[in-house]
């Protein structure tokens, strides 16, 4: 089983920045994906972005494109979500997710999830 531990959340003012981290452990990795999702109060959980671990190709939701950046440190088995120019609408619980094997399409495709971490953006 893969364990995912998120860190780096908190409260910032609009226009500020935060960097979230998600460290994965528990099994040797080969081909896999890691991703970020978020869920705001009253909303469904939505996709933020994903990265292919070996190659580092990233894909972002339109709502965060040009503001958020996903990267990874293979030596630490850690994925990062750098969030810049934060808006109050970015307030949510952020989750990291992990998928073995082929390209994921749906939220249910992900095999493991972190516990979630709160990000609050004040106006």
PDB file of C-alpha atoms in Angstrom, residues 3 5 15 20 39 71 74 78 80 103 109 115 121:
ATOM      1  CA  UNK A   3       0.903   6.188   1.935  1.00  0.00           C
ATOM      2  CA  UNK A   5       1.298  12.624   3.443  1.00  0.00           C
ATOM      3  CA  UNK A  15      -2.365  37.379  -4.200  1.00  0.00           C
ATOM      4  CA  UNK A  20       1.993  22.079  -0.900  1.00  0.00           C
ATOM      5  CA  UNK A  39     -12.827  20.372  -2.658  1.00  0.00           C
ATOM      6  CA  UNK A  71       6.772  19.482  -9.901  1.00  0.00           C
ATOM      7  CA  UNK A  74      12.135  11.712  -7.512  1.00  0.00           C
ATOM      8  CA  UNK A  78       7.480  13.914  -3.367  1.00  0.00           C
ATOM      9  CA  UNK A  80       4.727  19.710  -5.077  1.00  0.00           C
ATOM     10  CA  UNK A 103      -3.058   7.260 -17.806  1.00  0.00           C
ATOM     11  CA  UNK A 109      -9.007   5.840 -11.368  1.00  0.00           C
ATOM     12  CA  UNK A 115      -5.926  12.836   3.995  1.00  0.00           C
ATOM     13  CA  UNK A 121      -7.232  32.461   0.999  1.00  0.00           C
TER      14      UNK A 121
END
